[in-house]
């Protein structure tokens, strides 16, 4: 069942008695012995349903090491000849890497995997199980190594900045005290006299201050609730077949399981909160989705509290639950393994599991979308259930369609029960409460949760609580990765206005506005109550990302009128005061409709928070989507999803982050006739050898690049479509489907294309690095003929070490993207057009088109690490630029960068972009002056046609100080490429990349 | 007077007048202030610059130079006695460590270059700043340039040392300007001669005249004083400047705290001035001294911008 993609080991002899082989064999024998003889260890070979049986081969590429360990019926053994095939294989590059693994720290082991010194094959759940078993043996040593690694890293940071500089963190604090006042110029602002709400600061909201403190000090904990309740239900009722032995219709199974989950979850009201309900039972909980990527944590269950990056607590009870009960049950019942089993470990999956080329997010989630909140707010679950029932009684529904609709009803019923349970809990707590103010709040919550989500919301408090309860439900169903909130200012304004219609007194109105701010603040803090489950490898692959729950503000109404309203400014006030990474705030700016007052406020909030909101031009985003002929009112209603990507609110499954694609890999493969150098894998088509003069013209080479790129696109699309089928089988999402337009009418789940609009979106990484490399080749090799292609290629392969002059030439003398060169912009457009057209030629498993964007989350760092030197002059291992941001060396004048990015054709970038701009306020610049400058950059960029821009307003000195003295900067927000993160939680490489980037200040 | 050489056009400047601006640096100045932050702008002629920070030591230039003027053993790398300014080494240098200082540019070329940033001027209230060196050294050329900018609707600000023929200036340049920043450095004429290389008579006269016009509704003129430790920031000089401002009725002024970042520029163009090698000249202006100067102006009701 395991397919072999590398054939370089087939004909080699098999040396039996080499030292490393013997060492490995003896180690495995020792491991087997321990597990066989020590009952305390042996118990871990058992799941609640029987023994954990699997075989693992450990070998080198040329079989100089070739051994295996077999776990069967509670016994571990090391057979003389490894069984063929094993369930999993760990394949080392050579003997040296075998020995390296044994002495390396966990982080170094991760890099061995990512750098292809070691590769894993077969069922990844068992790979993680093997690491879990190894860690049981080596726990003490591992923890010691981790501690050592942490200390070394802290020491390194302190060497960077020997003296703490508290004045630098003070500068950021001081920004909060300068606040502009705004004029009420926006037609949609009816009640706020100063829309900037400059009178308010965090000190006015002690409740929010306390929540913020918890957010920054409380360590997250892995929550067993969801996996436990669901696993129990599936074990009783079956997964593939029901208790009568019939095949389950997945939608119905999921509906029943979801209802059971919601009925049995603990209804929790956080101390002091104005919003009832939690996603987990922990103050900050890590949600486990064993049906998607949850089992990735298996290997780390005992080390995760001790790791340096994003550690989570986990109780012994939870470890045992996950190990003995949950993970074994889901070993094959997750998206990735379903694909491996169903499609016999396809090539497209093997590429993904080598890290260097692309990553397909669908193995974790399909959740990048915006549910139809207005629907549940205006109809309640009762109204939606009524709509579904009307559809159900119609004739001609297939069994699958019927089950789909029934699944939706079950989910909505489950959601209703959960809110009723919250109402009872609130009433119960109100009874016990001695503080009269809190008692009244709890009584109010009891009344609210009795009304919503069952019936329509009538007030802002009811609407916000209904949204949160729905949000909790959606996250119990769907992985917390990029599921997004949408246009909350538009959808909540009617409730805000209705409330104020009933208040005539000025003073009471003031108190109400204050309450509205506090309520939205509570909502933001509720959104921080859960974290995605991140294996340590992902800390280096994606670092610092939370669940990226995007909120979108401003823009135009569906009818095309100015959408900025009172609630827009209330959300901005909350964004300014809390300055937290998630929810991820995005602002639409419509050049024709929105005011400068609004745009200036966006800049001010960005300055105070240092990194949020992300700014989008309505015009450019809508232009990029023109090709799909979406209805105008739907297009007007777009929201950012996850990071920056546009989704049409409430009616569009755009899975806008189905993948991260390393475009530079295609370039490296074109330079090497299809071979990927780091993986040493003849992966792509043979497109010609540079050394043999295969490319007569630059266009010949460009074609080779596009052939390699097309090959990678085709593979990634194939994997995505297979994973889509896996979602249909493993986890359709009836609750989400009930909140996406047309799913009810068509009686189809979103995973089956039930949404009105369908698409899948890619993020292509390294546009500036690819464009600049192509420019260097075109200019120097083909036009000026100042270097031969072979010599350039050799210099690249040599990391320019023996060619410093050539390195200087390519970086200094070729007009790069971002320098104001027409040719460079044309080259970037040529690359984006190819990507757009080739992705666009594919149709996904839901019948939608593929879209393409140019942003990078944080993967520009790791993909840079996993790439060699480039013709652009990038050195081996150095990061790419974030998103499509030009290289800092392209121009001394930031305005050249801004102009070039603005000139790119948005029609090739229909999954949006991320363009980072650094703002470095001078010591003598007034707050207003800095805001005005920022306003000018953004406004001009949009006037010139720019699409998206994100501003970081922090100096490199401050970042260095933060790296060395993280305790002074727990809330230092930085925008990576599409999402926000706390600087101090980032891995070292990402911190250094940000520092280096910041040195090229304005 | 032949056309000037232009040192550089620096876009996205936030410190040379209101809004986002492009600064055009002229080469050549009638003064030669010791602390000049752009020492490469003093001479009118083309020069050659060597920046060791950018050098990759590929030795391409050594092979290129016909005059054998380049040597790693030379304190400035370039023997400027031997150098014929043929620029062959500059053209051959891959890293840009060797570069030409100053190039002739037609008025239209400058306007075209600057106008690229016009969208940013419009949203920020910015424009172009003419600086140097001393733009008024080239009065005819400057006149054409500012007129072109006015035609383009670009806000134009002149930074000047004040040493120019007033009538010529009033006829050719003044009508097309939006704002003038003029340096008032040292009131004591002998000190001015010593440190700036010329008398301050004309400068003070010009300031009086232009300020009078400002008070009568003409364009704004803002006097600026670089605070150089031990030279211009002395108690006597500051008080003398305040006295002069009072006499002229100046309400608004600017002070520019000294920084030593110009020193390495001297090396690049092969200049060494021992007077700049004191400790004070190699440090940033003391914060307390800066505050004392500011306080003195404010005590005299002169607003510092």
PDB file of N, CA and C in Angstrom, chain A residues 62-140:
ATOM      1  N   UNK A  62      19.429   4.578   1.263  1.00  0.00           N
ATOM      2  CA  UNK A  62      20.136   3.494   0.561  1.00  0.00           C
ATOM      3  C   UNK A  62      20.133   2.202   1.362  1.00  0.00           C
ATOM      4  N   UNK A  63      19.294   2.137   2.369  1.00  0.00           N
ATOM      5  CA  UNK A  63      19.113   0.933   3.195  1.00  0.00           C
ATOM      6  C   UNK A  63      20.376   0.537   3.970  1.00  0.00           C
ATOM      7  N   UNK A  64      21.303   1.467   4.155  1.00  0.00           N
ATOM      8  CA  UNK A  64      22.439   1.173   5.033  1.00  0.00           C
ATOM      9  C   UNK A  64      21.937   0.953   6.453  1.00  0.00           C
ATOM     10  N   UNK A  65      20.862   1.629   6.771  1.00  0.00           N
ATOM     11  CA  UNK A  65      20.106   1.305   7.978  1.00  0.00           C
ATOM     12  C   UNK A  65      18.773   0.780   7.505  1.00  0.00           C
ATOM     13  N   UNK A  66      18.360  -0.359   8.043  1.00  0.00           N
ATOM     14  CA  UNK A  66      17.075  -0.909   7.627  1.00  0.00           C
ATOM     15  C   UNK A  66      16.549  -1.785   8.743  1.00  0.00           C
ATOM     16  N   UNK A  67      15.686  -1.210   9.520  1.00  0.00           N
ATOM     17  CA  UNK A  67      15.185  -1.960  10.660  1.00  0.00           C
ATOM     18  C   UNK A  67      13.746  -1.555  10.933  1.00  0.00           C
ATOM     19  N   UNK A  68      13.090  -2.236  11.831  1.00  0.00           N
ATOM     20  CA  UNK A  68      11.684  -1.931  12.074  1.00  0.00           C
ATOM     21  C   UNK A  68      11.300  -2.364  13.468  1.00  0.00           C
ATOM     22  N   UNK A  69      10.240  -1.746  13.976  1.00  0.00           N
ATOM     23  CA  UNK A  69       9.669  -2.189  15.251  1.00  0.00           C
ATOM     24  C   UNK A  69       8.191  -2.483  15.014  1.00  0.00           C
ATOM     25  N   UNK A  70       7.740  -3.553  15.599  1.00  0.00           N
ATOM     26  CA  UNK A  70       6.352  -3.984  15.373  1.00  0.00           C
ATOM     27  C   UNK A  70       5.640  -4.036  16.719  1.00  0.00           C
ATOM     28  N   UNK A  71       4.488  -3.397  16.785  1.00  0.00           N
ATOM     29  CA  UNK A  71       3.649  -3.459  17.986  1.00  0.00           C
ATOM     30  C   UNK A  71       2.436  -4.321  17.646  1.00  0.00           C
ATOM     31  N   UNK A  72       2.303  -5.433  18.348  1.00  0.00           N
ATOM     32  CA  UNK A  72       1.168  -6.306  18.047  1.00  0.00           C
ATOM     33  C   UNK A  72       0.661  -6.949  19.324  1.00  0.00           C
ATOM     34  N   UNK A  73      -0.600  -6.763  19.591  1.00  0.00           N
ATOM     35  CA  UNK A  73      -1.279  -7.380  20.726  1.00  0.00           C
ATOM     36  C   UNK A  73      -0.527  -7.202  22.041  1.00  0.00           C
ATOM     37  N   UNK A  74      -0.053  -5.997  22.249  1.00  0.00           N
ATOM     38  CA  UNK A  74       0.573  -5.689  23.523  1.00  0.00           C
ATOM     39  C   UNK A  74       2.036  -6.072  23.612  1.00  0.00           C
ATOM     40  N   UNK A  75       2.595  -6.564  22.515  1.00  0.00           N
ATOM     41  CA  UNK A  75       4.017  -6.921  22.518  1.00  0.00           C
ATOM     42  C   UNK A  75       4.736  -6.107  21.447  1.00  0.00           C
ATOM     43  N   UNK A  76       5.939  -5.642  21.819  1.00  0.00           N
ATOM     44  CA  UNK A  76       6.764  -4.950  20.836  1.00  0.00           C
ATOM     45  C   UNK A  76       7.907  -5.867  20.429  1.00  0.00           C
ATOM     46  N   UNK A  77       8.244  -5.866  19.154  1.00  0.00           N
ATOM     47  CA  UNK A  77       9.346  -6.710  18.721  1.00  0.00           C
ATOM     48  C   UNK A  77      10.121  -6.063  17.590  1.00  0.00           C
ATOM     49  N   UNK A  78      11.385  -6.480  17.443  1.00  0.00           N
ATOM     50  CA  UNK A  78      12.226  -5.968  16.363  1.00  0.00           C
ATOM     51  C   UNK A  78      12.615  -7.172  15.502  1.00  0.00           C
ATOM     52  N   UNK A  79      11.880  -7.411  14.432  1.00  0.00           N
ATOM     53  CA  UNK A  79      12.150  -8.600  13.621  1.00  0.00           C
ATOM     54  C   UNK A  79      13.489  -8.500  12.908  1.00  0.00           C
ATOM     55  N   UNK A  80      14.107  -9.663  12.649  1.00  0.00           N
ATOM     56  CA  UNK A  80      15.409  -9.707  11.976  1.00  0.00           C
ATOM     57  C   UNK A  80      15.325  -9.069  10.607  1.00  0.00           C
ATOM     58  N   UNK A  81      14.273  -9.372   9.878  1.00  0.00           N
ATOM     59  CA  UNK A  81      14.050  -8.730   8.587  1.00  0.00           C
ATOM     60  C   UNK A  81      12.799  -7.873   8.715  1.00  0.00           C
ATOM     61  N   UNK A  82      12.912  -6.591   8.370  1.00  0.00           N
ATOM     62  CA  UNK A  82      11.744  -5.729   8.508  1.00  0.00           C
ATOM     63  C   UNK A  82      10.572  -6.232   7.674  1.00  0.00           C
ATOM     64  N   UNK A  83       9.387  -6.226   8.217  1.00  0.00           N
ATOM     65  CA  UNK A  83       8.227  -6.659   7.431  1.00  0.00           C
ATOM     66  C   UNK A  83       7.983  -5.704   6.274  1.00  0.00           C
ATOM     67  N   UNK A  84       7.379  -6.197   5.240  1.00  0.00           N
ATOM     68  CA  UNK A  84       7.155  -5.389   4.032  1.00  0.00           C
ATOM     69  C   UNK A  84       5.691  -5.473   3.659  1.00  0.00           C
ATOM     70  N   UNK A  85       4.897  -4.458   3.570  1.00  0.00           N
ATOM     71  CA  UNK A  85       5.294  -3.105   3.954  1.00  0.00           C
ATOM     72  C   UNK A  85       4.986  -2.859   5.419  1.00  0.00           C
ATOM     73  N   UNK A  86       5.571  -1.820   5.979  1.00  0.00           N
ATOM     74  CA  UNK A  86       5.215  -1.383   7.324  1.00  0.00           C
ATOM     75  C   UNK A  86       4.109  -0.338   7.218  1.00  0.00           C
ATOM     76  N   UNK A  87       3.398  -0.122   8.324  1.00  0.00           N
ATOM     77  CA  UNK A  87       2.354   0.914   8.299  1.00  0.00           C
ATOM     78  C   UNK A  87       2.964   2.295   8.106  1.00  0.00           C
ATOM     79  N   UNK A  88       4.115   2.480   8.737  1.00  0.00           N
ATOM     80  CA  UNK A  88       4.792   3.769   8.566  1.00  0.00           C
ATOM     81  C   UNK A  88       6.276   3.538   8.355  1.00  0.00           C
ATOM     82  N   UNK A  89       6.902   4.534   7.740  1.00  0.00           N
ATOM     83  CA  UNK A  89       8.342   4.459   7.550  1.00  0.00           C
ATOM     84  C   UNK A  89       8.955   5.817   7.854  1.00  0.00           C
ATOM     85  N   UNK A  90      10.048   5.786   8.616  1.00  0.00           N
ATOM     86  CA  UNK A  90      10.859   6.994   8.802  1.00  0.00           C
ATOM     87  C   UNK A  90      12.127   6.776   7.992  1.00  0.00           C
ATOM     88  N   UNK A  91      12.304   7.615   6.973  1.00  0.00           N
ATOM     89  CA  UNK A  91      13.414   7.379   6.055  1.00  0.00           C
ATOM     90  C   UNK A  91      14.434   8.513   6.194  1.00  0.00           C
ATOM     91  N   UNK A  92      15.641   8.141   6.562  1.00  0.00           N
ATOM     92  CA  UNK A  92      16.706   9.128   6.779  1.00  0.00           C
ATOM     93  C   UNK A  92      17.515   9.298   5.510  1.00  0.00           C
ATOM     94  N   UNK A  93      18.059  10.511   5.347  1.00  0.00           N
ATOM     95  CA  UNK A  93      18.861  10.768   4.155  1.00  0.00           C
ATOM     96  C   UNK A  93      20.089   9.844   4.132  1.00  0.00           C
ATOM     97  N   UNK A  94      20.750   9.720   5.289  1.00  0.00           N
ATOM     98  CA  UNK A  94      21.942   8.861   5.354  1.00  0.00           C
ATOM     99  C   UNK A  94      22.233   8.510   6.818  1.00  0.00           C
ATOM    100  N   UNK A  95      23.301   7.774   7.014  1.00  0.00           N
ATOM    101  CA  UNK A  95      23.670   7.351   8.380  1.00  0.00           C
ATOM    102  C   UNK A  95      23.860   8.537   9.318  1.00  0.00           C
ATOM    103  N   UNK A  96      24.443   9.588   8.757  1.00  0.00           N
ATOM    104  CA  UNK A  96      24.751  10.746   9.588  1.00  0.00           C
ATOM    105  C   UNK A  96      23.474  11.327  10.195  1.00  0.00           C
ATOM    106  N   UNK A  97      22.429  11.407   9.379  1.00  0.00           N
ATOM    107  CA  UNK A  97      21.191  12.011   9.890  1.00  0.00           C
ATOM    108  C   UNK A  97      20.527  11.112  10.923  1.00  0.00           C
ATOM    109  N   UNK A  98      20.764   9.798  10.832  1.00  0.00           N
ATOM    110  CA  UNK A  98      20.219   8.899  11.860  1.00  0.00           C
ATOM    111  C   UNK A  98      20.813   9.267  13.210  1.00  0.00           C
ATOM    112  N   UNK A  99      22.122   9.409  13.208  1.00  0.00           N
ATOM    113  CA  UNK A  99      22.788   9.710  14.478  1.00  0.00           C
ATOM    114  C   UNK A  99      22.441  11.123  14.959  1.00  0.00           C
ATOM    115  N   UNK A 100      22.252  11.997  13.985  1.00  0.00           N
ATOM    116  CA  UNK A 100      21.892  13.381  14.328  1.00  0.00           C
ATOM    117  C   UNK A 100      20.549  13.412  15.066  1.00  0.00           C
ATOM    118  N   UNK A 101      19.612  12.616  14.574  1.00  0.00           N
ATOM    119  CA  UNK A 101      18.273  12.618  15.187  1.00  0.00           C
ATOM    120  C   UNK A 101      18.369  12.271  16.668  1.00  0.00           C
ATOM    121  N   UNK A 102      19.247  11.324  16.965  1.00  0.00           N
ATOM    122  CA  UNK A 102      19.320  10.840  18.339  1.00  0.00           C
ATOM    123  C   UNK A 102      19.852  11.899  19.291  1.00  0.00           C
ATOM    124  N   UNK A 103      20.676  12.810  18.778  1.00  0.00           N
ATOM    125  CA  UNK A 103      21.267  13.799  19.689  1.00  0.00           C
ATOM    126  C   UNK A 103      20.561  15.153  19.598  1.00  0.00           C
ATOM    127  N   UNK A 104      19.632  15.293  18.679  1.00  0.00           N
ATOM    128  CA  UNK A 104      19.031  16.609  18.439  1.00  0.00           C
ATOM    129  C   UNK A 104      17.920  16.978  19.421  1.00  0.00           C
ATOM    130  N   UNK A 105      17.717  18.302  19.563  1.00  0.00           N
ATOM    131  CA  UNK A 105      16.591  18.783  20.355  1.00  0.00           C
ATOM    132  C   UNK A 105      15.319  18.627  19.525  1.00  0.00           C
ATOM    133  N   UNK A 106      14.154  18.698  20.171  1.00  0.00           N
ATOM    134  CA  UNK A 106      12.895  18.566  19.422  1.00  0.00           C
ATOM    135  C   UNK A 106      12.794  19.565  18.265  1.00  0.00           C
ATOM    136  N   UNK A 107      13.247  20.804  18.489  1.00  0.00           N
ATOM    137  CA  UNK A 107      13.159  21.793  17.412  1.00  0.00           C
ATOM    138  C   UNK A 107      14.062  21.396  16.251  1.00  0.00           C
ATOM    139  N   UNK A 108      15.251  20.911  16.585  1.00  0.00           N
ATOM    140  CA  UNK A 108      16.160  20.480  15.514  1.00  0.00           C
ATOM    141  C   UNK A 108      15.573  19.295  14.755  1.00  0.00           C
ATOM    142  N   UNK A 109      14.883  18.431  15.471  1.00  0.00           N
ATOM    143  CA  UNK A 109      14.238  17.291  14.805  1.00  0.00           C
ATOM    144  C   UNK A 109      13.166  17.774  13.825  1.00  0.00           C
ATOM    145  N   UNK A 110      12.445  18.824  14.238  1.00  0.00           N
ATOM    146  CA  UNK A 110      11.426  19.386  13.343  1.00  0.00           C
ATOM    147  C   UNK A 110      12.083  19.888  12.063  1.00  0.00           C
ATOM    148  N   UNK A 111      13.219  20.560  12.218  1.00  0.00           N
ATOM    149  CA  UNK A 111      13.892  21.082  11.029  1.00  0.00           C
ATOM    150  C   UNK A 111      14.465  19.970  10.162  1.00  0.00           C
ATOM    151  N   UNK A 112      14.842  18.857  10.794  1.00  0.00           N
ATOM    152  CA  UNK A 112      15.303  17.724   9.995  1.00  0.00           C
ATOM    153  C   UNK A 112      14.188  17.249   9.068  1.00  0.00           C
ATOM    154  N   UNK A 113      12.983  17.207   9.612  1.00  0.00           N
ATOM    155  CA  UNK A 113      11.829  16.793   8.805  1.00  0.00           C
ATOM    156  C   UNK A 113      11.569  17.787   7.685  1.00  0.00           C
ATOM    157  N   UNK A 114      11.553  19.083   8.042  1.00  0.00           N
ATOM    158  CA  UNK A 114      11.198  20.083   7.048  1.00  0.00           C
ATOM    159  C   UNK A 114      12.276  20.196   5.977  1.00  0.00           C
ATOM    160  N   UNK A 115      13.522  19.929   6.378  1.00  0.00           N
ATOM    161  CA  UNK A 115      14.614  20.056   5.407  1.00  0.00           C
ATOM    162  C   UNK A 115      14.911  18.757   4.680  1.00  0.00           C
ATOM    163  N   UNK A 116      14.019  17.798   4.821  1.00  0.00           N
ATOM    164  CA  UNK A 116      14.139  16.546   4.084  1.00  0.00           C
ATOM    165  C   UNK A 116      15.357  15.719   4.469  1.00  0.00           C
ATOM    166  N   UNK A 117      15.916  15.956   5.655  1.00  0.00           N
ATOM    167  CA  UNK A 117      16.962  15.053   6.126  1.00  0.00           C
ATOM    168  C   UNK A 117      16.312  13.761   6.590  1.00  0.00           C
ATOM    169  N   UNK A 118      15.049  13.870   6.830  1.00  0.00           N
ATOM    170  CA  UNK A 118      14.260  12.756   7.325  1.00  0.00           C
ATOM    171  C   UNK A 118      12.880  12.918   6.728  1.00  0.00           C
ATOM    172  N   UNK A 119      12.307  11.826   6.215  1.00  0.00           N
ATOM    173  CA  UNK A 119      10.929  11.955   5.731  1.00  0.00           C
ATOM    174  C   UNK A 119      10.093  10.822   6.288  1.00  0.00           C
ATOM    175  N   UNK A 120       8.819  11.118   6.449  1.00  0.00           N
ATOM    176  CA  UNK A 120       7.922  10.119   6.994  1.00  0.00           C
ATOM    177  C   UNK A 120       6.967   9.674   5.913  1.00  0.00           C
ATOM    178  N   UNK A 121       6.631   8.406   5.925  1.00  0.00           N
ATOM    179  CA  UNK A 121       5.654   7.883   4.971  1.00  0.00           C
ATOM    180  C   UNK A 121       4.625   7.045   5.707  1.00  0.00           C
ATOM    181  N   UNK A 122       3.466   6.918   5.104  1.00  0.00           N
ATOM    182  CA  UNK A 122       2.434   6.085   5.705  1.00  0.00           C
ATOM    183  C   UNK A 122       1.508   6.911   6.579  1.00  0.00           C
ATOM    184  N   UNK A 123       0.730   6.227   7.383  1.00  0.00           N
ATOM    185  CA  UNK A 123      -0.289   6.873   8.196  1.00  0.00           C
ATOM    186  C   UNK A 123       0.362   7.790   9.241  1.00  0.00           C
ATOM    187  N   UNK A 124       0.102   9.089   9.105  1.00  0.00           N
ATOM    188  CA  UNK A 124       0.766  10.068   9.976  1.00  0.00           C
ATOM    189  C   UNK A 124       0.286   9.962  11.423  1.00  0.00           C
ATOM    190  N   UNK A 125      -0.915   9.442  11.621  1.00  0.00           N
ATOM    191  CA  UNK A 125      -1.383   9.257  13.002  1.00  0.00           C
ATOM    192  C   UNK A 125      -0.444   8.298  13.722  1.00  0.00           C
ATOM    193  N   UNK A 126      -0.046   7.229  13.020  1.00  0.00           N
ATOM    194  CA  UNK A 126       0.861   6.266  13.650  1.00  0.00           C
ATOM    195  C   UNK A 126       2.264   6.848  13.810  1.00  0.00           C
ATOM    196  N   UNK A 127       2.659   7.712  12.895  1.00  0.00           N
ATOM    197  CA  UNK A 127       3.957   8.385  13.070  1.00  0.00           C
ATOM    198  C   UNK A 127       3.927   9.161  14.381  1.00  0.00           C
ATOM    199  N   UNK A 128       2.822   9.876  14.604  1.00  0.00           N
ATOM    200  CA  UNK A 128       2.698  10.637  15.842  1.00  0.00           C
ATOM    201  C   UNK A 128       2.625   9.722  17.056  1.00  0.00           C
ATOM    202  N   UNK A 129       1.955   8.582  16.886  1.00  0.00           N
ATOM    203  CA  UNK A 129       1.892   7.607  17.981  1.00  0.00           C
ATOM    204  C   UNK A 129       3.298   7.097  18.301  1.00  0.00           C
ATOM    205  N   UNK A 130       4.073   6.810  17.266  1.00  0.00           N
ATOM    206  CA  UNK A 130       5.439   6.333  17.492  1.00  0.00           C
ATOM    207  C   UNK A 130       6.234   7.364  18.301  1.00  0.00           C
ATOM    208  N   UNK A 131       6.067   8.641  17.939  1.00  0.00           N
ATOM    209  CA  UNK A 131       6.784   9.681  18.683  1.00  0.00           C
ATOM    210  C   UNK A 131       6.278   9.779  20.128  1.00  0.00           C
ATOM    211  N   UNK A 132       4.984   9.555  20.293  1.00  0.00           N
ATOM    212  CA  UNK A 132       4.444   9.545  21.662  1.00  0.00           C
ATOM    213  C   UNK A 132       5.136   8.445  22.470  1.00  0.00           C
ATOM    214  N   UNK A 133       5.224   7.242  21.894  1.00  0.00           N
ATOM    215  CA  UNK A 133       5.835   6.125  22.613  1.00  0.00           C
ATOM    216  C   UNK A 133       7.319   6.394  22.890  1.00  0.00           C
ATOM    217  N   UNK A 134       7.986   6.976  21.902  1.00  0.00           N
ATOM    218  CA  UNK A 134       9.395   7.329  22.101  1.00  0.00           C
ATOM    219  C   UNK A 134       9.546   8.334  23.232  1.00  0.00           C
ATOM    220  N   UNK A 135       8.652   9.326  23.243  1.00  0.00           N
ATOM    221  CA  UNK A 135       8.723  10.362  24.270  1.00  0.00           C
ATOM    222  C   UNK A 135       8.438   9.817  25.661  1.00  0.00           C
ATOM    223  N   UNK A 136       7.634   8.740  25.724  1.00  0.00           N
ATOM    224  CA  UNK A 136       7.406   8.117  27.035  1.00  0.00           C
ATOM    225  C   UNK A 136       8.725   7.627  27.611  1.00  0.00           C
ATOM    226  N   UNK A 137       9.554   7.079  26.729  1.00  0.00           N
ATOM    227  CA  UNK A 137      10.852   6.558  27.163  1.00  0.00           C
ATOM    228  C   UNK A 137      11.845   7.673  27.450  1.00  0.00           C
ATOM    229  N   UNK A 138      11.815   8.658  26.574  1.00  0.00           N
ATOM    230  CA  UNK A 138      12.877   9.671  26.599  1.00  0.00           C
ATOM    231  C   UNK A 138      12.434  10.975  27.254  1.00  0.00           C
ATOM    232  N   UNK A 139      11.280  10.933  27.935  1.00  0.00           N
ATOM    233  CA  UNK A 139      10.675  12.164  28.425  1.00  0.00           C
ATOM    234  C   UNK A 139      11.654  13.048  29.185  1.00  0.00           C
ATOM    235  N   UNK A 140      12.368  12.448  30.109  1.00  0.00           N
ATOM    236  CA  UNK A 140      13.264  13.248  30.950  1.00  0.00           C
ATOM    237  C   UNK A 140      14.313  13.952  30.111  1.00  0.00           C
TER     238      UNK A 140
END
